[in-house]
Amino acid sequence: MTLRIHNTLSGKIDELIPGGEKRESISDYPAVTIYSCGPTVYSYAHIGNFRTFVFNDFLRRYLKFRGFEVNHAMNITDVDDKTISGANKENISLKEYTDRYTEIFFENLKQLNIESVEHVPRATESIESMIEIIDKLHKKGLAYENEGSVYFSISKFDGYGKLSRLDKRETRTGIRYDTDEYEKDDVRDFALWKASKEGEVSWDTPYGKGRPGWHIECSAMIRKIFGKTIDIHTGGVDLIFPHHENEIAQSEAAYDEKFVRHWIHVEHLLVEGSKMSKSLGNFYTLKDILDRGYSPRSIRYLLMSAHYKKQLNFTFAGLKQADQALARIDNLIINLKYVKNENPDHEGLEKIIDDLYKNFINSVDDDLNISKGLGIFFEFIHTINTLLSENRLSKQNCARIIKVLEDLDKVFGFIFFPENGSGDIDTEKIEQLIKERSEAKKNRDFEKADMIRDRLLEKGILLEDTRHGTRWKKKR
Ligand SMILES: [Zn+2]
């Protein structure tokens, strides 16, 4: 079995070959080098952005699950038109302004149980590396200066358009060019370096005072961190052109080697069936959705459950379904923990688990088809529930199944969700309260017993008094 992922550059589903050289087994490969375009920290990131960030997280988790090592970088764009104008409006320094949104962004990642990556470079801390590339391009005659700005000469780079497959004519139309009104030789040329306007933040360079163009940031950080061709570059589909096309042009023209082997692009997110926009009133930040009472855990589940190459329609009904799916998993765990009887081991369990792993890996290895993988996972849950209801699992069997869930959760990140989510259950606390309630009932203190029941109900925990004592489950 090999992991194959769609590659925007080849237009095909290619095997992932870290380092570019086919090896015998996964453990023989060098660490997978990954770069993901990060946020521009001028405001709150929206739920569409988080689809991509959750995908990045799923990708790195799955690679590790399959036995690869990962070396992953995601940048923070902390200087551009929007951040500068935001800081100016509030009359604070650019750093103070971008630090605020950077902090919120990291908080959001944590809420969604997104792992931290190995490198988080900031644009303003990578200026030297940008100048290094610009110098190289300048010396090779691939960049030219005009009124303190430096532009990349697209006509001198043969491979321009190979990622987006746009021909020359198409790259001229329908594009948002750099808004700044500087003279360019060719309308398609993009700014590597921008002369700063009066009062703007700037860095001293051989080309005068200025600040970086957006595209150069990513090329520079990749060079600085990895120093050579990287295995995977990810981003939303809206970044293919011009951003990623320009990254390729700058890097390959400067260093005469392949920039990225595997380009992975995540499709758009729709909200309630439409493209998200402020005027339609369907523009949501993570906080907006949490404020409506949804848990970050169900948001993570929903964002992750669709195949990355398909548009995802984000709806509140979908979030409720996510809650239900998660409650099924939670209730399974509760039931597994309740098995206290002395049933013999179920002989067939290992085969069921082997099949689960085999089918799950087969599905996700096929272009990261997580929706199919989740289908297989829920089939497994169904099978286990049936065995439980037939009393065919031993205590050891149940412990083994919980280990399997823990293992799969290295990929999912939504089963054993950390404290920060409202979807988590503190089992011990619940058991303690149930004990107190039984005591109260024994002492005929029904008021206290009811109070405890209501308190748990508020937290979405439903109690059931059975002949064998009180059991609990999550309300659907
Ligand atoms: Zn980028």
Short mmCIF file of C-alpha atoms and ligand atoms in Angstrom, two decimals:
data_model
loop_
_atom_site.label_atom_id
_atom_site.label_comp_id
_atom_site.label_asym_id
_atom_site.label_seq_id
_atom_site.Cartn_x
_atom_site.Cartn_y
_atom_site.Cartn_z
CA MET A 1 0.00 0.00 0.00
CA THR A 2 1.31 3.41 -0.88
CA LEU A 3 0.00 6.84 -0.06
CA ARG A 4 -1.17 8.62 -3.17
CA ILE A 5 -2.36 12.23 -3.23
CA HIS A 6 -3.59 14.51 -5.98
CA ASN A 7 -0.82 16.81 -7.16
CA THR A 8 -1.95 20.12 -8.68
CA LEU A 9 1.38 20.38 -10.52
CA SER A 10 1.10 17.08 -12.41
CA GLY A 11 -2.69 17.16 -12.49
CA LYS A 12 -2.64 13.52 -11.38
CA ILE A 13 -2.81 11.44 -8.25
CA ASP A 14 0.85 10.82 -7.47
CA GLU A 15 2.54 8.62 -4.93
CA LEU A 16 4.06 10.63 -2.11
CA ILE A 17 7.81 10.09 -2.33
CA PRO A 18 9.55 12.15 0.36
CA GLY A 19 13.00 13.23 -0.78
CA GLY A 20 12.09 12.34 -4.37
CA GLU A 21 13.67 8.90 -4.30
CA LYS A 22 11.58 5.76 -4.02
CA ARG A 23 12.46 3.63 -0.97
CA GLU A 24 11.67 0.14 0.17
CA SER A 25 9.49 1.05 3.16
CA ILE A 26 8.03 4.12 4.84
CA SER A 27 10.59 4.09 7.65
CA ASP A 28 13.41 4.43 5.07
CA TYR A 29 12.18 7.83 3.90
CA PRO A 30 13.54 11.13 5.20
CA ALA A 31 11.12 13.35 7.12
CA VAL A 32 8.36 14.75 4.89
CA THR A 33 8.98 18.47 4.47
CA ILE A 34 5.71 20.41 4.37
CA TYR A 35 4.96 24.09 3.97
CA SER A 36 1.49 25.54 4.47
CA CYS A 37 0.54 29.12 3.68
CA GLY A 38 -0.54 30.59 6.98
CA PRO A 39 -2.85 33.46 7.86
CA THR A 40 -2.46 37.16 7.26
CA VAL A 41 -2.96 38.43 10.78
CA TYR A 42 -5.05 41.55 10.12
CA SER A 43 -8.34 40.24 11.53
CA TYR A 44 -10.02 37.07 12.79
CA ALA A 45 -9.61 34.10 10.49
CA HIS A 46 -12.94 32.82 9.15
CA ILE A 47 -14.34 29.33 9.12
CA GLY A 48 -13.30 28.84 5.48
CA ASN A 49 -9.68 29.47 6.47
CA PHE A 50 -10.03 26.90 9.22
CA ARG A 51 -11.11 24.25 6.76
CA THR A 52 -7.62 24.49 5.26
CA PHE A 53 -5.90 24.58 8.65
CA VAL A 54 -7.84 21.54 9.86
CA PHE A 55 -6.90 19.79 6.62
CA ASN A 56 -3.21 20.61 7.14
CA ASP A 57 -3.50 19.12 10.61
CA PHE A 58 -5.21 15.98 9.32
CA LEU A 59 -2.51 15.59 6.65
CA ARG A 60 0.39 15.78 9.13
CA ARG A 61 -1.39 13.51 11.62
CA TYR A 62 -2.12 10.92 8.94
CA LEU A 63 1.46 10.97 7.67
CA LYS A 64 2.67 10.28 11.22
CA PHE A 65 0.04 7.60 11.68
CA ARG A 66 1.41 5.89 8.55
CA GLY A 67 4.92 5.97 9.99
CA PHE A 68 6.38 9.02 8.23
CA GLU A 69 8.25 11.68 10.12
CA VAL A 70 7.13 15.23 9.38
CA ASN A 71 8.90 18.55 9.34
CA HIS A 72 6.19 21.14 8.86
CA ALA A 73 6.26 24.94 8.57
CA MET A 74 3.43 27.45 8.44
CA ASN A 75 4.07 31.16 8.03
CA ILE A 76 2.46 34.17 9.61
CA THR A 77 2.04 37.10 7.21
CA ASP A 78 2.49 40.02 9.56
CA VAL A 79 3.18 42.75 7.02
CA ASP A 80 1.06 43.64 3.98
CA ASP A 81 -1.44 46.33 2.88
CA LYS A 82 -4.16 45.14 5.25
CA THR A 83 -2.03 44.81 8.38
CA ILE A 84 -0.40 48.18 7.75
CA SER A 85 -3.70 49.97 7.24
CA GLY A 86 -5.24 48.21 10.26
CA ALA A 87 -2.41 49.34 12.52
CA ASN A 88 -2.58 52.88 11.12
CA LYS A 89 -6.30 53.09 11.74
CA GLU A 90 -5.80 52.22 15.40
CA ASN A 91 -2.69 54.32 15.59
CA ILE A 92 -0.62 51.49 17.07
CA SER A 93 2.56 49.81 15.89
CA LEU A 94 2.33 47.10 13.25
CA LYS A 95 3.77 44.62 15.75
CA GLU A 96 1.22 45.44 18.43
CA TYR A 97 -1.56 45.07 15.87
CA THR A 98 -0.40 41.79 14.33
CA ASP A 99 0.57 40.26 17.70
CA ARG A 100 -3.05 40.59 18.77
CA TYR A 101 -4.41 38.66 15.80
CA THR A 102 -1.56 36.16 15.86
CA GLU A 103 -2.42 35.32 19.43
CA ILE A 104 -6.12 34.90 18.60
CA PHE A 105 -5.19 32.70 15.66
CA PHE A 106 -3.10 30.37 17.82
CA GLU A 107 -5.86 30.26 20.41
CA ASN A 108 -8.28 29.21 17.65
CA LEU A 109 -5.93 26.47 16.48
CA LYS A 110 -5.75 25.15 20.02
CA GLN A 111 -9.54 25.23 20.37
CA LEU A 112 -9.81 23.07 17.25
CA ASN A 113 -7.18 20.66 18.61
CA ILE A 114 -4.80 21.48 15.78
CA GLU A 115 -1.26 20.33 16.57
CA SER A 116 1.51 22.89 16.60
CA VAL A 117 3.89 22.55 13.68
CA GLU A 118 7.67 22.48 13.80
CA HIS A 119 8.25 25.99 12.40
CA VAL A 120 6.13 29.14 12.48
CA PRO A 121 8.19 31.84 10.74
CA ARG A 122 6.95 35.40 10.67
CA ALA A 123 7.41 37.50 7.55
CA THR A 124 8.91 40.43 9.43
CA GLU A 125 11.59 38.12 10.84
CA SER A 126 12.58 36.72 7.45
CA ILE A 127 13.44 39.90 5.54
CA GLU A 128 17.09 38.91 5.01
CA SER A 129 16.09 35.69 3.28
CA MET A 130 13.76 37.64 1.01
CA ILE A 131 16.50 40.07 0.03
CA GLU A 132 18.75 37.09 -0.73
CA ILE A 133 16.29 35.79 -3.34
CA ILE A 134 15.66 39.23 -4.78
CA ASP A 135 19.44 39.77 -5.13
CA LYS A 136 19.82 36.48 -6.97
CA LEU A 137 16.99 37.31 -9.35
CA HIS A 138 18.39 40.78 -9.89
CA LYS A 139 21.86 39.47 -10.73
CA LYS A 140 20.36 36.99 -13.19
CA GLY A 141 18.45 39.77 -14.91
CA LEU A 142 15.09 38.31 -13.92
CA ALA A 143 14.06 41.24 -11.76
CA TYR A 144 14.10 44.96 -12.40
CA GLU A 145 13.77 48.08 -10.31
CA ASN A 146 11.34 50.87 -10.78
CA GLU A 147 10.92 53.82 -8.44
CA GLY A 148 12.22 51.88 -5.46
CA SER A 149 10.17 48.77 -6.11
CA VAL A 150 11.50 45.52 -7.58
CA TYR A 151 9.48 43.42 -10.01
CA PHE A 152 9.80 39.89 -11.29
CA SER A 153 10.01 39.61 -15.08
CA ILE A 154 7.52 36.93 -15.91
CA SER A 155 8.39 36.84 -19.59
CA LYS A 156 11.90 35.65 -18.69
CA PHE A 157 10.68 32.60 -16.77
CA ASP A 158 9.66 29.77 -19.07
CA GLY A 159 7.63 27.73 -16.66
CA TYR A 160 5.18 30.45 -15.75
CA GLY A 161 1.66 29.05 -15.65
CA LYS A 162 2.60 25.39 -15.15
CA LEU A 163 0.75 25.06 -11.84
CA SER A 164 -2.44 26.90 -12.75
CA ARG A 165 -2.24 25.82 -16.42
CA LEU A 166 -3.14 29.30 -17.51
CA ASP A 167 -1.65 30.44 -20.78
CA LYS A 168 -0.17 33.87 -21.33
CA ARG A 169 -3.40 35.42 -22.46
CA GLU A 170 -5.32 34.12 -19.46
CA THR A 171 -2.76 35.32 -16.96
CA ARG A 172 -3.43 38.81 -18.25
CA THR A 173 -7.13 38.85 -17.56
CA GLY A 174 -9.34 38.54 -14.58
CA ILE A 175 -6.59 38.88 -12.05
CA ARG A 176 -6.31 41.07 -9.05
CA TYR A 177 -2.98 42.74 -9.73
CA ASP A 178 -1.01 44.42 -7.02
CA THR A 179 -3.04 47.44 -6.16
CA ASP A 180 -0.03 49.71 -5.91
CA GLU A 181 0.32 51.92 -8.96
CA TYR A 182 3.91 51.35 -9.93
CA GLU A 183 5.30 51.13 -13.41
CA LYS A 184 5.78 47.60 -14.67
CA ASP A 185 7.31 46.33 -17.93
CA ASP A 186 4.60 43.71 -18.33
CA VAL A 187 1.19 43.95 -16.71
CA ARG A 188 1.64 40.43 -15.27
CA ASP A 189 4.87 41.25 -13.47
CA PHE A 190 4.49 41.17 -9.73
CA ALA A 191 6.27 43.07 -6.99
CA LEU A 192 9.01 41.26 -5.10
CA TRP A 193 9.71 44.32 -3.06
CA LYS A 194 7.59 47.43 -2.64
CA ALA A 195 8.84 50.95 -2.05
CA SER A 196 7.28 52.14 1.18
CA LYS A 197 4.98 55.08 1.25
CA GLU A 198 5.36 57.97 3.66
CA GLY A 199 4.91 56.86 7.26
CA GLU A 200 4.77 53.14 6.41
CA VAL A 201 6.82 50.49 8.14
CA SER A 202 9.96 49.81 6.11
CA TRP A 203 13.29 48.02 5.97
CA ASP A 204 16.54 49.38 4.50
CA THR A 205 17.72 47.45 1.47
CA PRO A 206 20.04 47.99 -1.48
CA TYR A 207 16.87 48.99 -3.37
CA GLY A 208 15.93 51.65 -0.86
CA LYS A 209 13.43 51.68 1.96
CA GLY A 210 10.60 49.28 1.45
CA ARG A 211 8.68 46.21 2.45
CA PRO A 212 8.21 42.75 0.97
CA GLY A 213 5.62 41.76 -1.59
CA TRP A 214 3.39 38.98 -0.35
CA HIS A 215 4.58 36.18 -2.67
CA ILE A 216 8.25 36.46 -1.80
CA GLU A 217 7.58 35.69 1.86
CA CYS A 218 6.71 32.06 1.33
CA SER A 219 9.57 31.42 -1.11
CA ALA A 220 12.02 32.98 1.34
CA MET A 221 10.81 31.11 4.38
CA ILE A 222 10.87 27.78 2.57
CA ARG A 223 14.47 28.41 1.52
CA LYS A 224 15.45 29.57 4.97
CA ILE A 225 13.92 26.62 6.81
CA PHE A 226 14.41 23.72 4.40
CA GLY A 227 17.21 24.94 2.10
CA LYS A 228 16.10 22.79 -0.85
CA THR A 229 13.17 21.25 -2.73
CA ILE A 230 10.34 20.45 -0.34
CA ASP A 231 7.95 17.54 -0.54
CA ILE A 232 4.54 19.15 0.04
CA HIS A 233 3.12 22.65 -0.23
CA THR A 234 -0.49 23.16 0.84
CA GLY A 235 -3.01 25.97 0.62
CA GLY A 236 -6.55 26.78 -0.43
CA VAL A 237 -7.45 26.55 -4.13
CA ASP A 238 -7.73 30.34 -4.27
CA LEU A 239 -3.95 30.53 -3.76
CA ILE A 240 -3.02 28.53 -6.89
CA PHE A 241 -3.00 31.67 -8.97
CA PRO A 242 -1.26 34.00 -8.67
CA HIS A 243 0.30 33.31 -5.26
CA HIS A 244 1.65 29.79 -5.74
CA GLU A 245 2.45 30.34 -9.40
CA ASN A 246 4.57 33.29 -8.33
CA GLU A 247 6.24 31.35 -5.53
CA ILE A 248 7.35 28.75 -8.10
CA ALA A 249 8.62 31.42 -10.49
CA GLN A 250 10.72 33.24 -7.89
CA SER A 251 12.20 30.15 -6.27
CA GLU A 252 12.94 28.11 -9.37
CA ALA A 253 14.36 31.10 -11.22
CA ALA A 254 16.61 31.98 -8.27
CA TYR A 255 17.89 28.53 -7.37
CA ASP A 256 17.56 26.50 -10.59
CA GLU A 257 16.01 23.54 -8.83
CA LYS A 258 12.53 22.17 -8.36
CA PHE A 259 10.71 24.15 -5.70
CA VAL A 260 7.99 21.71 -4.54
CA ARG A 261 7.30 18.10 -5.50
CA HIS A 262 3.70 17.82 -4.41
CA TRP A 263 1.17 20.65 -4.42
CA ILE A 264 -2.02 19.98 -2.46
CA HIS A 265 -4.94 22.40 -2.66
CA VAL A 266 -8.02 22.39 -0.48
CA GLU A 267 -11.38 23.26 -2.04
CA HIS A 268 -13.62 26.13 -0.97
CA LEU A 269 -16.02 26.08 1.90
CA LEU A 270 -19.59 27.22 1.34
CA VAL A 271 -21.78 28.36 4.19
CA GLU A 272 -25.43 27.32 3.98
CA GLY A 273 -24.92 26.70 0.27
CA SER A 274 -23.37 30.03 -0.72
CA LYS A 275 -19.93 31.48 -0.97
CA MET A 276 -19.19 33.17 2.32
CA SER A 277 -19.48 36.93 2.21
CA LYS A 278 -20.12 39.70 4.68
CA SER A 279 -22.97 41.11 2.58
CA LEU A 280 -24.80 37.76 2.56
CA GLY A 281 -24.58 37.59 6.33
CA ASN A 282 -23.00 34.13 6.21
CA PHE A 283 -19.50 35.18 7.13
CA TYR A 284 -18.42 33.44 10.32
CA THR A 285 -15.33 33.49 12.43
CA LEU A 286 -14.70 30.58 14.77
CA LYS A 287 -15.85 32.69 17.69
CA ASP A 288 -19.15 33.53 15.95
CA ILE A 289 -19.97 29.84 15.78
CA LEU A 290 -18.78 29.02 19.30
CA ASP A 291 -20.88 31.91 20.59
CA ARG A 292 -23.93 30.18 19.15
CA GLY A 293 -23.25 27.29 21.47
CA TYR A 294 -21.59 24.83 19.09
CA SER A 295 -18.53 23.01 20.32
CA PRO A 296 -15.11 23.33 18.67
CA ARG A 297 -15.13 19.56 18.65
CA SER A 298 -18.12 19.32 16.29
CA ILE A 299 -16.64 22.08 14.15
CA ARG A 300 -13.41 20.09 13.83
CA TYR A 301 -15.40 16.98 12.97
CA LEU A 302 -17.46 18.73 10.30
CA LEU A 303 -14.48 20.49 8.71
CA MET A 304 -12.53 17.26 8.59
CA SER A 305 -15.22 14.91 7.40
CA ALA A 306 -15.40 16.02 3.76
CA HIS A 307 -12.82 15.08 1.14
CA TYR A 308 -10.44 18.02 0.66
CA LYS A 309 -10.98 18.08 -3.12
CA LYS A 310 -14.73 18.57 -2.71
CA GLN A 311 -16.47 21.77 -1.78
CA LEU A 312 -17.73 21.56 1.77
CA ASN A 313 -21.13 23.01 2.56
CA PHE A 314 -20.91 24.19 6.15
CA THR A 315 -24.36 24.34 7.74
CA PHE A 316 -25.68 24.49 11.26
CA ALA A 317 -27.70 21.35 10.53
CA GLY A 318 -24.37 19.74 9.60
CA LEU A 319 -22.95 20.74 12.97
CA LYS A 320 -25.89 19.08 14.71
CA GLN A 321 -25.22 15.91 12.71
CA ALA A 322 -21.59 16.14 13.76
CA ASP A 323 -22.78 16.29 17.38
CA GLN A 324 -24.81 13.14 16.84
CA ALA A 325 -21.91 11.30 15.25
CA LEU A 326 -19.68 12.28 18.16
CA ALA A 327 -22.34 11.23 20.69
CA ARG A 328 -22.37 7.79 19.06
CA ILE A 329 -18.64 7.51 19.66
CA ASP A 330 -18.94 8.84 23.22
CA ASN A 331 -21.72 6.43 24.07
CA LEU A 332 -19.70 3.54 22.71
CA ILE A 333 -16.82 4.51 25.01
CA ILE A 334 -19.17 4.77 27.98
CA ASN A 335 -20.63 1.34 27.20
CA LEU A 336 -17.18 -0.18 26.80
CA LYS A 337 -16.23 1.15 30.22
CA TYR A 338 -19.40 -0.29 31.75
CA VAL A 339 -18.63 -3.86 30.82
CA LYS A 340 -17.84 -5.39 34.17
CA ASN A 341 -19.03 -8.95 33.65
CA GLU A 342 -16.80 -11.98 33.24
CA ASN A 343 -17.55 -12.75 29.60
CA PRO A 344 -14.88 -14.80 27.87
CA ASP A 345 -12.77 -13.03 25.23
CA HIS A 346 -14.42 -12.76 21.85
CA GLU A 347 -12.17 -14.72 19.50
CA GLY A 348 -13.16 -12.78 16.40
CA LEU A 349 -12.23 -9.34 17.72
CA GLU A 350 -8.65 -9.21 16.41
CA LYS A 351 -9.86 -9.98 12.90
CA ILE A 352 -12.44 -7.17 13.17
CA ILE A 353 -9.70 -4.76 14.28
CA ASP A 354 -7.30 -5.92 11.53
CA ASP A 355 -10.00 -5.33 8.93
CA LEU A 356 -10.73 -1.90 10.34
CA TYR A 357 -7.08 -0.86 10.01
CA LYS A 358 -6.67 -2.41 6.59
CA ASN A 359 -9.81 -0.80 5.14
CA PHE A 360 -9.24 2.54 6.83
CA ILE A 361 -5.66 2.81 5.54
CA ASN A 362 -6.67 1.64 2.07
CA SER A 363 -9.28 4.38 1.87
CA VAL A 364 -7.22 7.23 3.26
CA ASP A 365 -4.11 6.21 1.29
CA ASP A 366 -6.26 6.78 -1.79
CA ASP A 367 -5.99 10.57 -2.07
CA LEU A 368 -6.72 11.11 1.64
CA ASN A 369 -10.30 9.93 1.32
CA ILE A 370 -11.29 10.61 4.91
CA SER A 371 -15.03 10.50 4.23
CA LYS A 372 -14.67 6.89 3.14
CA GLY A 373 -12.36 6.25 6.10
CA LEU A 374 -14.97 7.62 8.49
CA GLY A 375 -17.61 5.40 6.92
CA ILE A 376 -15.45 2.38 7.70
CA PHE A 377 -14.86 3.64 11.22
CA PHE A 378 -18.60 3.98 11.90
CA GLU A 379 -19.22 0.51 10.49
CA PHE A 380 -16.72 -0.71 13.09
CA ILE A 381 -18.61 1.13 15.82
CA HIS A 382 -21.82 -0.49 14.66
CA THR A 383 -20.22 -3.94 14.83
CA ILE A 384 -18.87 -3.31 18.32
CA ASN A 385 -22.23 -2.00 19.53
CA THR A 386 -23.87 -5.18 18.29
CA LEU A 387 -21.31 -7.35 20.09
CA LEU A 388 -21.85 -5.30 23.26
CA SER A 389 -25.61 -5.68 23.12
CA GLU A 390 -25.18 -9.43 22.66
CA ASN A 391 -22.89 -9.51 25.69
CA ARG A 392 -20.08 -11.04 23.67
CA LEU A 393 -17.17 -8.83 24.72
CA SER A 394 -14.91 -9.38 27.71
CA LYS A 395 -13.46 -6.62 29.84
CA GLN A 396 -10.11 -7.16 28.09
CA ASN A 397 -11.80 -6.92 24.68
CA CYS A 398 -13.26 -3.54 25.69
CA ALA A 399 -9.92 -2.24 26.89
CA ARG A 400 -8.39 -3.33 23.58
CA ILE A 401 -11.08 -1.46 21.62
CA ILE A 402 -10.45 1.71 23.61
CA LYS A 403 -6.76 1.43 22.71
CA VAL A 404 -7.76 1.21 19.04
CA LEU A 405 -9.89 4.34 19.38
CA GLU A 406 -6.97 6.15 21.01
CA ASP A 407 -4.74 5.08 18.15
CA LEU A 408 -7.17 6.25 15.44
CA ASP A 409 -7.65 9.49 17.30
CA LYS A 410 -4.04 10.34 16.48
CA VAL A 411 -5.51 11.00 13.02
CA PHE A 412 -9.00 12.26 13.97
CA GLY A 413 -8.25 14.44 16.98
CA PHE A 414 -11.96 14.55 17.82
CA ILE A 415 -12.56 11.43 19.92
CA PHE A 416 -10.64 12.24 23.08
CA PHE A 417 -10.97 15.98 22.73
CA PRO A 418 -8.89 18.06 25.15
CA GLU A 419 -10.26 20.16 28.01
CA ASN A 420 -10.67 23.34 25.96
CA GLY A 421 -13.67 21.92 24.10
CA SER A 422 -17.13 21.94 25.55
CA GLY A 423 -17.70 18.50 24.05
CA ASP A 424 -15.43 16.74 26.51
CA ILE A 425 -16.73 14.61 29.37
CA ASP A 426 -15.06 14.33 32.71
CA THR A 427 -16.06 10.74 33.38
CA GLU A 428 -14.72 10.64 36.92
CA LYS A 429 -16.67 13.70 37.96
CA ILE A 430 -19.87 12.27 36.52
CA GLU A 431 -19.37 8.95 38.34
CA GLN A 432 -18.76 10.85 41.55
CA LEU A 433 -21.97 12.84 41.15
CA ILE A 434 -23.92 9.67 40.40
CA LYS A 435 -22.59 8.15 43.63
CA GLU A 436 -23.65 11.24 45.57
CA ARG A 437 -27.08 11.05 44.02
CA SER A 438 -27.49 7.38 45.02
CA GLU A 439 -26.46 8.27 48.56
CA ALA A 440 -28.99 11.10 48.61
CA LYS A 441 -31.74 8.77 47.39
CA LYS A 442 -30.84 6.21 50.02
CA ASN A 443 -31.20 8.94 52.64
CA ARG A 444 -34.51 9.95 51.06
CA ASP A 445 -33.05 13.38 50.21
CA PHE A 446 -34.88 13.50 46.89
CA GLU A 447 -34.38 17.21 46.48
CA LYS A 448 -30.62 16.78 46.41
CA ALA A 449 -30.89 13.76 44.14
CA ASP A 450 -32.97 15.73 41.64
CA MET A 451 -30.62 18.67 41.82
CA ILE A 452 -27.69 16.46 40.86
CA ARG A 453 -29.68 14.95 38.01
CA ASP A 454 -30.57 18.40 36.71
CA ARG A 455 -27.00 19.59 36.98
CA LEU A 456 -25.84 16.71 34.82
CA LEU A 457 -28.67 17.27 32.38
CA GLU A 458 -27.50 20.84 31.91
CA LYS A 459 -24.19 19.39 30.81
CA GLY A 460 -25.96 17.11 28.36
CA ILE A 461 -25.66 13.98 30.50
CA LEU A 462 -28.73 11.79 30.71
CA LEU A 463 -29.15 9.39 33.67
CA GLU A 464 -30.91 6.05 33.45
CA ASP A 465 -31.84 4.15 36.58
CA THR A 466 -31.69 0.44 35.83
CA ARG A 467 -31.88 -2.71 37.91
CA HIS A 468 -28.08 -2.76 37.93
CA GLY A 469 -27.74 0.80 39.13
CA THR A 470 -27.56 4.18 37.42
CA ARG A 471 -26.04 4.48 33.98
CA TRP A 472 -25.41 7.64 32.02
CA LYS A 473 -25.11 8.69 28.42
CA LYS A 474 -24.74 11.82 26.36
CA LYS A 475 -27.95 13.45 25.25
CA ARG A 476 -28.31 13.50 21.46
ZN ZN B 1 2.14 31.41 0.65
#
